[in-house]
mmCIF file of C-alpha atoms in Angstrom:
data_model
loop_
_atom_site.group_PDB
_atom_site.id
_atom_site.type_symbol
_atom_site.label_atom_id
_atom_site.label_comp_id
_atom_site.label_asym_id
_atom_site.label_seq_id
_atom_site.Cartn_x
_atom_site.Cartn_y
_atom_site.Cartn_z
ATOM 1 C CA MET A 21 15.570 73.266 -9.132
ATOM 2 C CA TYR A 22 12.086 73.587 -10.350
ATOM 3 C CA ARG A 23 11.402 70.070 -9.993
ATOM 4 C CA LYS A 24 13.330 69.099 -7.026
ATOM 5 C CA TYR A 25 12.179 72.109 -4.863
ATOM 6 C CA VAL A 26 9.966 74.565 -6.351
ATOM 7 C CA LYS A 27 7.152 71.758 -7.056
ATOM 8 C CA ARG A 28 6.380 70.500 -4.424
ATOM 9 C CA ILE A 29 6.482 73.865 -2.439
ATOM 10 C CA ILE A 30 3.572 75.402 -5.067
ATOM 11 C CA ASP A 31 1.801 71.591 -4.566
ATOM 12 C CA PHE A 32 1.791 71.954 -0.867
ATOM 13 C CA THR A 33 0.890 75.776 -0.580
ATOM 14 C CA PHE A 34 -1.945 75.896 -3.656
ATOM 15 C CA SER A 35 -3.686 72.418 -1.880
ATOM 16 C CA PHE A 36 -3.858 74.310 1.396
ATOM 17 C CA ILE A 37 -5.421 77.158 -0.183
ATOM 18 C CA ALA A 38 -7.659 75.030 -2.135
ATOM 19 C CA MET A 39 -8.942 73.076 1.180
ATOM 20 C CA ILE A 40 -9.688 75.986 2.766
ATOM 21 C CA VAL A 41 -11.494 77.602 -0.005
ATOM 22 C CA LEU A 42 -13.448 74.512 -1.096
ATOM 23 C CA TRP A 43 -14.043 72.766 2.268
ATOM 24 C CA PRO A 44 -18.084 74.210 1.457
ATOM 25 C CA LEU A 45 -18.152 72.101 -1.339
ATOM 26 C CA PHE A 46 -16.369 68.901 0.061
ATOM 27 C CA LEU A 47 -19.183 69.208 2.546
ATOM 28 C CA ILE A 48 -22.228 69.754 -0.291
ATOM 29 C CA ILE A 49 -20.952 66.938 -1.995
ATOM 30 C CA ALA A 50 -20.643 64.513 0.544
ATOM 31 C CA ILE A 51 -24.389 65.130 1.885
ATOM 32 C CA LEU A 52 -25.028 65.021 -1.483
ATOM 33 C CA ILE A 53 -23.583 61.506 -1.774
ATOM 34 C CA LYS A 54 -24.862 60.215 1.165
ATOM 35 C CA LEU A 55 -28.471 61.061 0.784
ATOM 36 C CA ASP A 56 -28.181 59.476 -3.310
ATOM 37 C CA SER A 57 -26.901 55.826 -1.770
ATOM 38 C CA LYS A 58 -25.577 53.846 1.064
ATOM 39 C CA GLY A 59 -22.224 53.841 1.482
ATOM 40 C CA PRO A 60 -19.034 55.940 2.833
ATOM 41 C CA VAL A 61 -18.211 59.804 0.965
ATOM 42 C CA PHE A 62 -14.631 58.662 0.039
ATOM 43 C CA PHE A 63 -13.665 56.040 -2.448
ATOM 44 C CA LYS A 64 -10.050 54.817 -2.184
ATOM 45 C CA GLN A 65 -8.076 52.403 -4.302
ATOM 46 C CA LYS A 66 -4.790 51.248 -4.607
ATOM 47 C CA ARG A 67 -2.351 53.178 -7.186
ATOM 48 C CA VAL A 68 1.040 53.434 -8.547
ATOM 49 C CA GLY A 69 3.260 56.473 -7.388
ATOM 50 C CA LYS A 70 6.291 58.083 -7.525
ATOM 51 C CA GLY A 71 8.867 54.893 -8.071
ATOM 52 C CA LYS A 72 6.440 52.641 -8.250
ATOM 53 C CA GLU A 73 5.126 52.721 -4.582
ATOM 54 C CA HIS A 74 1.886 51.756 -3.753
ATOM 55 C CA PHE A 75 -0.693 54.986 -2.141
ATOM 56 C CA TYR A 76 -4.620 54.975 -1.808
ATOM 57 C CA ILE A 77 -5.544 57.780 -3.688
ATOM 58 C CA LEU A 78 -8.583 59.541 -2.513
ATOM 59 C CA LYS A 79 -11.739 60.744 -4.311
ATOM 60 C CA PHE A 80 -15.782 61.592 -4.324
ATOM 61 C CA ARG A 81 -17.105 57.767 -4.764
ATOM 62 C CA THR A 82 -19.468 57.936 -7.775
ATOM 63 C CA MET A 83 -20.022 53.708 -7.684
ATOM 64 C CA ILE A 84 -22.562 51.561 -5.550
ATOM 65 C CA THR A 85 -20.677 49.676 -2.786
ATOM 66 C CA ASP A 86 -21.178 46.475 -4.474
ATOM 67 C CA THR A 87 -19.080 47.252 -7.611
ATOM 68 C CA PRO A 88 -16.249 44.953 -8.507
ATOM 69 C CA LYS A 89 -12.955 46.390 -6.728
ATOM 70 C CA ASP A 90 -9.351 47.579 -8.298
ATOM 71 C CA MET A 91 -11.369 46.514 -12.286
ATOM 72 C CA PRO A 92 -11.461 49.858 -14.681
ATOM 73 C CA THR A 93 -14.369 50.989 -15.509
ATOM 74 C CA HIS A 94 -13.706 49.490 -19.454
ATOM 75 C CA MET A 95 -13.938 46.127 -18.579
ATOM 76 C CA LEU A 96 -17.297 45.823 -16.298
ATOM 77 C CA ASN A 97 -20.054 44.592 -18.424
ATOM 78 C CA ASN A 98 -22.102 47.244 -17.786
ATOM 79 C CA PRO A 99 -20.387 50.433 -16.235
ATOM 80 C CA GLU A 100 -24.034 52.578 -16.302
ATOM 81 C CA MET A 101 -25.515 50.023 -13.747
ATOM 82 C CA TYR A 102 -22.875 50.908 -10.994
ATOM 83 C CA ILE A 103 -23.039 54.513 -11.277
ATOM 84 C CA THR A 104 -25.230 56.586 -8.760
ATOM 85 C CA ARG A 105 -26.785 59.491 -10.074
ATOM 86 C CA VAL A 106 -24.785 61.913 -8.506
ATOM 87 C CA GLY A 107 -21.801 59.953 -8.953
ATOM 88 C CA LYS A 108 -23.032 60.638 -13.151
ATOM 89 C CA PHE A 109 -22.355 64.455 -12.590
ATOM 90 C CA LEU A 110 -19.193 64.473 -10.543
ATOM 91 C CA ARG A 111 -17.551 62.085 -12.884
ATOM 92 C CA LYS A 112 -18.765 64.435 -16.013
ATOM 93 C CA SER A 113 -17.670 67.761 -14.219
ATOM 94 C CA SER A 114 -14.240 65.752 -12.557
ATOM 95 C CA LEU A 115 -15.460 66.949 -9.258
ATOM 96 C CA ASP A 116 -15.008 63.310 -8.289
ATOM 97 C CA GLU A 117 -10.688 64.020 -8.233
ATOM 98 C CA LEU A 118 -11.184 66.933 -5.272
ATOM 99 C CA PRO A 119 -10.147 64.769 -2.510
ATOM 100 C CA GLN A 120 -6.940 63.952 -4.336
ATOM 101 C CA ILE A 121 -6.135 67.284 -2.894
ATOM 102 C CA ILE A 122 -5.501 65.418 0.477
ATOM 103 C CA ASN A 123 -2.761 63.390 -1.696
ATOM 104 C CA ILE A 124 -1.144 66.178 -2.646
ATOM 105 C CA LEU A 125 -0.856 67.464 1.348
ATOM 106 C CA ARG A 126 0.559 64.222 1.937
ATOM 107 C CA GLY A 127 3.003 64.276 -0.866
ATOM 108 C CA GLU A 128 1.519 61.345 -2.108
ATOM 109 C CA MET A 129 0.778 63.442 -5.377
ATOM 110 C CA SER A 130 1.308 66.737 -7.052
ATOM 111 C CA ILE A 131 -1.171 68.808 -9.463
ATOM 112 C CA ILE A 132 0.812 68.123 -12.313
ATOM 113 C CA GLY A 133 2.177 64.756 -13.370
ATOM 114 C CA PRO A 134 0.797 61.648 -15.298
ATOM 115 C CA ARG A 135 -2.504 60.073 -14.010
ATOM 116 C CA PRO A 136 -1.800 57.469 -11.433
ATOM 117 C CA ALA A 137 -1.935 54.164 -12.602
ATOM 118 C CA LEU A 138 -4.058 51.154 -11.082
ATOM 119 C CA TRP A 139 -1.636 49.371 -9.031
ATOM 120 C CA ASN A 140 -2.955 45.977 -11.907
ATOM 121 C CA GLN A 141 -2.385 47.892 -14.967
ATOM 122 C CA TYR A 142 0.670 46.483 -15.708
ATOM 123 C CA ASP A 143 0.531 47.107 -19.598
ATOM 124 C CA LEU A 144 0.650 51.124 -18.617
ATOM 125 C CA ILE A 145 3.283 50.834 -15.854
ATOM 126 C CA GLU A 146 5.213 48.891 -18.292
ATOM 127 C CA GLU A 147 4.709 51.558 -20.965
ATOM 128 C CA ARG A 148 5.696 54.677 -18.397
ATOM 129 C CA ASP A 149 8.838 52.171 -17.465
ATOM 130 C CA LYS A 150 10.589 53.155 -20.840
ATOM 131 C CA TYR A 151 10.013 57.331 -20.745
ATOM 132 C CA GLY A 152 11.094 57.772 -16.741
ATOM 133 C CA ALA A 153 6.918 58.258 -16.175
ATOM 134 C CA ASN A 154 7.021 56.308 -13.113
ATOM 135 C CA ASP A 155 10.336 58.218 -11.813
ATOM 136 C CA ILE A 156 8.245 61.921 -10.830
ATOM 137 C CA TYR A 157 4.915 61.915 -8.765
ATOM 138 C CA PRO A 158 1.539 60.915 -10.172
ATOM 139 C CA GLY A 159 -0.555 64.358 -10.781
ATOM 140 C CA LEU A 160 -4.682 65.420 -10.407
ATOM 141 C CA THR A 161 -4.197 66.092 -14.221
ATOM 142 C CA GLY A 162 -1.408 65.665 -16.476
ATOM 143 C CA TRP A 163 -0.503 66.133 -20.144
ATOM 144 C CA ALA A 164 -2.199 63.199 -21.213
ATOM 145 C CA GLN A 165 -5.301 64.135 -19.782
ATOM 146 C CA ILE A 166 -5.976 67.503 -21.938
ATOM 147 C CA ASN A 167 -4.789 65.546 -25.083
ATOM 148 C CA GLY A 168 -7.281 62.806 -25.248
ATOM 149 C CA ARG A 169 -7.668 61.864 -21.318
ATOM 150 C CA ASP A 170 -9.792 58.448 -21.455
ATOM 151 C CA GLU A 171 -10.018 58.177 -25.380
ATOM 152 C CA LEU A 172 -6.389 57.500 -25.824
ATOM 153 C CA PRO A 173 -4.653 53.979 -25.919
ATOM 154 C CA ILE A 174 -2.253 53.217 -23.743
ATOM 155 C CA ASP A 175 0.952 53.533 -25.905
ATOM 156 C CA ILE A 176 0.168 56.791 -27.100
ATOM 157 C CA LYS A 177 -0.836 58.193 -23.079
ATOM 158 C CA ALA A 178 2.450 56.784 -22.141
ATOM 159 C CA LYS A 179 4.278 58.644 -24.779
ATOM 160 C CA PHE A 180 3.011 62.120 -23.578
ATOM 161 C CA ASP A 181 3.376 60.949 -19.980
ATOM 162 C CA GLY A 182 7.692 60.833 -20.936
ATOM 163 C CA GLU A 183 7.203 63.765 -22.669
ATOM 164 C CA TYR A 184 5.292 65.659 -19.871
ATOM 165 C CA VAL A 185 8.775 64.352 -18.451
ATOM 166 C CA GLN A 186 11.051 66.014 -20.217
ATOM 167 C CA LYS A 187 9.475 69.548 -20.099
ATOM 168 C CA ILE A 188 8.071 69.785 -16.912
ATOM 169 C CA SER A 189 8.729 73.521 -15.839
ATOM 170 C CA PHE A 190 6.529 75.713 -13.832
ATOM 171 C CA ILE A 191 5.391 77.540 -17.255
ATOM 172 C CA PHE A 192 4.968 74.204 -19.188
ATOM 173 C CA ASP A 193 2.662 73.259 -15.806
ATOM 174 C CA VAL A 194 0.665 76.371 -15.757
ATOM 175 C CA LYS A 195 -0.282 75.322 -19.556
ATOM 176 C CA VAL A 196 -1.299 71.695 -18.657
ATOM 177 C CA PHE A 197 -3.485 73.794 -15.728
ATOM 178 C CA VAL A 198 -5.222 76.329 -18.219
ATOM 179 C CA LYS A 199 -5.940 73.788 -20.494
ATOM 180 C CA THR A 200 -7.530 71.404 -17.784
ATOM 181 C CA VAL A 201 -9.435 74.017 -16.832
ATOM 182 C CA PHE A 202 -10.866 74.424 -20.425
ATOM 183 C CA SER A 203 -11.361 70.508 -20.791
ATOM 184 C CA MET A 204 -13.198 70.241 -17.548
ATOM 185 C CA LEU A 205 -15.847 73.161 -18.926
ATOM 186 C CA ARG A 206 -16.267 71.730 -22.031
ATOM 187 C CA GLY A 207 -16.563 67.746 -20.614
ATOM 188 C CA GLU A 208 -14.004 66.577 -23.156
ATOM 189 C CA GLY A 209 -12.241 62.906 -23.125
ATOM 190 C CA VAL A 210 -14.449 61.278 -20.501
ATOM 191 C CA LYS A 211 -16.235 57.972 -21.450
ATOM 192 C CA GLU A 212 -17.888 55.498 -19.899
ATOM 193 C CA GLY A 213 -17.956 51.629 -21.163
ATOM 194 C CA SER A 214 -14.981 50.277 -23.397
ATOM 195 C CA SER A 215 -13.210 53.109 -24.190
ATOM 196 C CA LYS A 216 -12.208 53.742 -20.561
ATOM 197 C CA GLU A 217 -9.176 52.684 -19.520
ATOM 198 C CA GLU A 218 -9.341 53.199 -15.664
ATOM 199 C CA ALA A 219 -11.423 53.421 -13.507
ATOM 200 C CA LEU A 220 -12.554 57.106 -12.053
#
């Protein structure tokens, strides 16, 4: 019941409230991005959703517009040269992820679930297939995120995603959400460069 119906109702309700409450923050971040560098406020990137269907994830733009597309950050020769000044703060604080509230409202994502893989991260997608982690909606945050985030190798990340699939419940989602808040406040697990698993 929770996985099939209640989770979606909670996702929509809380995301709708978040959009109403956070719109001033959205506006401030948008202005800072436009003042800091040329380019759009939002960054769109093709990701893998439920059932391995593709959708475009939304984020606040944190890199210059000349950054190579559809490439994980760890594959860039010098990722720091592409990240804007405002982008460094947004990525460190995870505020760049806020526009995914729109993805949740659209029914493309959930608040809690495996982080959506890039469409060309075939190794991660294949590993997740072993655990059924591609059969649920990807999330704004997830069990793997609070257990290592960017520091996790792909096989371990997929195992945590599979563990989440097995444990999905309202109580477990609340646990993940609360731990995510504390993790963000401490800035844990966010790395640029060689250890980065996905473009953020």
